[in-house]
PDB file of C-alpha atoms in Angstrom:
ATOM      1  CA  MET A   1      13.744  27.173 -43.830  1.00  0.00           C
ATOM      2  CA  ILE A   2      17.397  27.841 -42.455  1.00  0.00           C
ATOM      3  CA  LEU A   3      19.686  26.665 -45.327  1.00  0.00           C
ATOM      4  CA  LYS A   4      23.561  26.337 -45.314  1.00  0.00           C
ATOM      5  CA  VAL A   5      24.794  28.607 -48.189  1.00  0.00           C
ATOM      6  CA  PRO A   6      28.837  28.106 -49.791  1.00  0.00           C
ATOM      7  CA  GLN A   7      30.769  30.860 -48.550  1.00  0.00           C
ATOM      8  CA  GLY A   8      30.569  33.747 -51.000  1.00  0.00           C
ATOM      9  CA  LYS A   9      27.578  32.403 -52.734  1.00  0.00           C
ATOM     10  CA  ARG A  10      23.967  34.131 -51.427  1.00  0.00           C
ATOM     11  CA  LEU A  11      20.747  32.139 -51.665  1.00  0.00           C
ATOM     12  CA  THR A  12      18.642  34.678 -53.153  1.00  0.00           C
ATOM     13  CA  LYS A  13      14.783  35.327 -52.415  1.00  0.00           C
ATOM     14  CA  GLN A  14      14.178  33.908 -55.637  1.00  0.00           C
ATOM     15  CA  ARG A  15      16.348  30.782 -55.173  1.00  0.00           C
ATOM     16  CA  SER A  16      14.705  30.364 -51.593  1.00  0.00           C
ATOM     17  CA  ILE A  17      11.377  30.196 -53.445  1.00  0.00           C
ATOM     18  CA  ILE A  18      12.349  27.954 -56.232  1.00  0.00           C
ATOM     19  CA  LEU A  19      13.820  25.167 -53.016  1.00  0.00           C
ATOM     20  CA  GLU A  20      10.696  26.022 -50.972  1.00  0.00           C
ATOM     21  CA  GLU A  21       8.695  25.082 -54.046  1.00  0.00           C
ATOM     22  CA  LEU A  22      10.537  21.891 -54.941  1.00  0.00           C
ATOM     23  CA  LYS A  23      10.573  20.983 -51.653  1.00  0.00           C
ATOM     24  CA  LYS A  24       6.753  21.793 -50.841  1.00  0.00           C
ATOM     25  CA  ASN A  25       5.819  19.794 -54.305  1.00  0.00           C
ATOM     26  CA  ARG A  26       7.078  16.245 -54.682  1.00  0.00           C
ATOM     27  CA  ILE A  27       5.963  15.775 -58.008  1.00  0.00           C
ATOM     28  CA  HIS A  28       9.648  15.912 -59.627  1.00  0.00           C
ATOM     29  CA  PRO A  29       8.865  19.250 -62.117  1.00  0.00           C
ATOM     30  CA  THR A  30      10.800  20.249 -64.785  1.00  0.00           C
ATOM     31  CA  ALA A  31      12.191  23.572 -65.198  1.00  0.00           C
ATOM     32  CA  LEU A  32       8.932  24.634 -66.961  1.00  0.00           C
ATOM     33  CA  GLU A  33       6.830  23.672 -64.571  1.00  0.00           C
ATOM     34  CA  VAL A  34       8.737  25.147 -61.932  1.00  0.00           C
ATOM     35  CA  HIS A  35       8.894  28.552 -63.785  1.00  0.00           C
ATOM     36  CA  LYS A  36       4.998  28.291 -63.439  1.00  0.00           C
ATOM     37  CA  LEU A  37       4.824  27.098 -59.976  1.00  0.00           C
ATOM     38  CA  VAL A  38       7.308  30.357 -58.759  1.00  0.00           C
ATOM     39  CA  LYS A  39       5.440  32.735 -61.211  1.00  0.00           C
ATOM     40  CA  LYS A  40       2.486  32.615 -58.926  1.00  0.00           C
ATOM     41  CA  ARG A  41       5.346  34.011 -55.966  1.00  0.00           C
ATOM     42  CA  LEU A  42       7.069  36.122 -58.152  1.00  0.00           C
ATOM     43  CA  PRO A  43       5.288  37.280 -61.232  1.00  0.00           C
ATOM     44  CA  LYS A  44       8.172  38.954 -63.332  1.00  0.00           C
ATOM     45  CA  ILE A  45      10.596  35.952 -62.799  1.00  0.00           C
ATOM     46  CA  SER A  46      11.689  34.793 -66.538  1.00  0.00           C
ATOM     47  CA  LEU A  47      12.222  31.030 -67.150  1.00  0.00           C
ATOM     48  CA  ALA A  48      16.056  31.660 -67.493  1.00  0.00           C
ATOM     49  CA  THR A  49      16.186  32.693 -64.364  1.00  0.00           C
ATOM     50  CA  ILE A  50      14.706  29.706 -63.388  1.00  0.00           C
ATOM     51  CA  TYR A  51      17.279  27.995 -65.350  1.00  0.00           C
ATOM     52  CA  ARG A  52      20.080  29.925 -63.816  1.00  0.00           C
ATOM     53  CA  ASN A  53      19.124  29.332 -60.130  1.00  0.00           C
ATOM     54  CA  LEU A  54      18.251  25.468 -61.075  1.00  0.00           C
ATOM     55  CA  LYS A  55      21.827  25.141 -61.918  1.00  0.00           C
ATOM     56  CA  PHE A  56      22.920  26.860 -58.913  1.00  0.00           C
ATOM     57  CA  LEU A  57      20.817  24.914 -56.652  1.00  0.00           C
ATOM     58  CA  GLN A  58      21.725  21.566 -57.766  1.00  0.00           C
ATOM     59  CA  SER A  59      25.798  22.134 -58.194  1.00  0.00           C
ATOM     60  CA  ASN A  60      25.598  23.394 -54.451  1.00  0.00           C
ATOM     61  CA  GLY A  61      23.968  20.384 -53.631  1.00  0.00           C
ATOM     62  CA  TYR A  62      20.187  21.732 -52.580  1.00  0.00           C
ATOM     63  CA  ILE A  63      18.703  19.762 -55.078  1.00  0.00           C
ATOM     64  CA  MET A  64      19.424  17.232 -57.434  1.00  0.00           C
ATOM     65  CA  SER A  65      18.310  16.683 -61.240  1.00  0.00           C
ATOM     66  CA  ILE A  66      16.502  13.496 -62.676  1.00  0.00           C
ATOM     67  CA  ASN A  67      17.393  12.290 -66.211  1.00  0.00           C
ATOM     68  CA  CYS A  68      15.259   9.340 -67.073  1.00  0.00           C
ATOM     69  CA  GLU A  69      14.647   7.399 -69.903  1.00  0.00           C
ATOM     70  CA  SER A  70      10.751   8.349 -70.163  1.00  0.00           C
ATOM     71  CA  CYS A  71      10.809  11.919 -69.218  1.00  0.00           C
ATOM     72  CA  ASN A  72      10.940  14.517 -71.873  1.00  0.00           C
ATOM     73  CA  SER A  73      12.994  16.979 -70.149  1.00  0.00           C
ATOM     74  CA  GLU A  74      15.341  16.849 -67.208  1.00  0.00           C
ATOM     75  CA  ARG A  75      13.540  17.047 -63.709  1.00  0.00           C
ATOM     76  CA  PHE A  76      14.443  18.162 -60.214  1.00  0.00           C
ATOM     77  CA  ASP A  77      13.798  16.813 -56.882  1.00  0.00           C
ATOM     78  CA  GLY A  78      14.202  18.778 -53.598  1.00  0.00           C
ATOM     79  CA  PHE A  79      15.414  16.130 -51.533  1.00  0.00           C
ATOM     80  CA  THR A  80      18.810  14.889 -51.826  1.00  0.00           C
ATOM     81  CA  ASP A  81      19.001  11.786 -49.675  1.00  0.00           C
ATOM     82  CA  HIS A  82      19.429   8.727 -51.143  1.00  0.00           C
ATOM     83  CA  HIS A  83      16.538   7.244 -52.849  1.00  0.00           C
ATOM     84  CA  GLN A  84      14.740   5.663 -55.880  1.00  0.00           C
ATOM     85  CA  HIS A  85      12.597   6.813 -58.548  1.00  0.00           C
ATOM     86  CA  PHE A  86       9.633   5.105 -60.978  1.00  0.00           C
ATOM     87  CA  SER A  87       9.307   7.056 -63.980  1.00  0.00           C
ATOM     88  CA  CYS A  88       6.291   6.221 -66.004  1.00  0.00           C
ATOM     89  CA  LYS A  89       6.581   5.896 -70.005  1.00  0.00           C
ATOM     90  CA  VAL A  90       2.988   6.700 -70.147  1.00  0.00           C
ATOM     91  CA  CYS A  91       2.198   9.824 -68.074  1.00  0.00           C
ATOM     92  CA  GLN A  92       5.770  11.004 -67.742  1.00  0.00           C
ATOM     93  CA  LYS A  93       5.369  11.425 -64.019  1.00  0.00           C
ATOM     94  CA  VAL A  94       8.046  10.549 -61.620  1.00  0.00           C
ATOM     95  CA  TYR A  95       7.567   8.766 -58.167  1.00  0.00           C
ATOM     96  CA  ASP A  96       9.773   8.570 -55.235  1.00  0.00           C
ATOM     97  CA  MET A  97      10.566   5.256 -54.046  1.00  0.00           C
ATOM     98  CA  ASN A  98      11.741   3.611 -50.514  1.00  0.00           C
ATOM     99  CA  LYS A  99      15.206   4.745 -49.527  1.00  0.00           C
ATOM    100  CA  SER A 100      17.466   1.698 -50.074  1.00  0.00           C
ATOM    101  CA  LYS A 101      21.383   1.937 -49.109  1.00  0.00           C
ATOM    102  CA  SER A 102      21.932  -1.766 -49.570  1.00  0.00           C
ATOM    103  CA  ASP A 103      23.079  -1.156 -53.101  1.00  0.00           C
ATOM    104  CA  GLU A 104      25.897   1.275 -52.085  1.00  0.00           C
ATOM    105  CA  VAL A 105      27.418  -1.218 -49.356  1.00  0.00           C
ATOM    106  CA  LYS A 106      27.224  -4.081 -52.002  1.00  0.00           C
ATOM    107  CA  VAL A 107      29.260  -2.277 -54.271  1.00  0.00           C
ATOM    108  CA  ASN A 108      31.440  -0.894 -51.643  1.00  0.00           C
ATOM    109  CA  LYS A 109      32.209  -3.997 -50.058  1.00  0.00           C
ATOM    110  CA  LYS A 110      31.926  -6.540 -53.510  1.00  0.00           C
ATOM    111  CA  GLU A 111      33.953  -4.143 -55.874  1.00  0.00           C
ATOM    112  CA  GLY A 112      36.203  -2.115 -53.223  1.00  0.00           C
ATOM    113  CA  HIS A 113      34.929   0.930 -54.673  1.00  0.00           C
ATOM    114  CA  GLN A 114      34.074   3.987 -52.786  1.00  0.00           C
ATOM    115  CA  VAL A 115      30.358   5.237 -53.539  1.00  0.00           C
ATOM    116  CA  ASP A 116      29.814   9.093 -53.186  1.00  0.00           C
ATOM    117  CA  ASP A 117      26.654   9.358 -55.132  1.00  0.00           C
ATOM    118  CA  TYR A 118      23.963   6.941 -57.132  1.00  0.00           C
ATOM    119  CA  GLN A 119      21.024   7.171 -58.708  1.00  0.00           C
ATOM    120  CA  ILE A 120      18.450   4.548 -59.053  1.00  0.00           C
ATOM    121  CA  ILE A 121      15.722   4.906 -61.986  1.00  0.00           C
ATOM    122  CA  PHE A 122      13.154   2.542 -62.635  1.00  0.00           C
ATOM    123  CA  ASN A 123      11.177   2.341 -65.848  1.00  0.00           C
ATOM    124  CA  GLY A 124       7.898   1.136 -66.500  1.00  0.00           C
ATOM    125  CA  ILE A 125       3.848   2.272 -66.468  1.00  0.00           C
ATOM    126  CA  CYS A 126       2.688   3.439 -63.217  1.00  0.00           C
ATOM    127  CA  LYS A 127      -0.512   1.839 -61.252  1.00  0.00           C
ATOM    128  CA  ILE A 128      -2.511   4.860 -62.498  1.00  0.00           C
ATOM    129  CA  CYS A 129      -2.355   4.398 -66.200  1.00  0.00           C
ATOM    130  CA  LEU A 130      -2.221   0.323 -65.601  1.00  0.00           C
ATOM    131  CA  LYS A 131      -5.663   0.504 -64.117  1.00  0.00           C
ATOM    132  CA  LYS A 132      -6.751   3.319 -66.759  1.00  0.00           C
ATOM    133  CA  GLU A 133      -5.464   0.898 -69.731  1.00  0.00           C
ATOM    134  CA  LYS A 134      -7.423  -2.366 -68.161  1.00  0.00           C
ATOM    135  CA  GLN A 135     -10.177  -0.118 -68.358  1.00  0.00           C
ATOM    136  CA  TYR A 136      -9.957   0.190 -71.933  1.00  0.00           C
ATOM    137  CA  ILE A 137      -9.632  -3.482 -72.647  1.00  0.00           C
TER     138      ILE A 137
END
């Protein structure tokens, strides 16, 4: 994987592996879950190092963080294109939803603002948890 790195910044082996894990797993993991994934490849990596590198990757535009009502912790996404998320308040999983630029375009035209970034998170109960809930009713 070839990545553009800001001048004066290095994409270290640790950062590359964290990014690879986030792109490989569309599960929107917490920092603790990223730590567990990366530890399989880098057994000596600390949780503090994971936090530092997630912050670096986020501040340099490689990843995005997701903060939602249903989540207990900040989640991370290796895909920074504009897309929506759904957060389940039962299992606390975060799912990707279809991309849509229509909201951005409407705000640009109607309000006269320039939208550089946005995040849409739907909260509710996912279809898996709904199915489980119906089994017990």
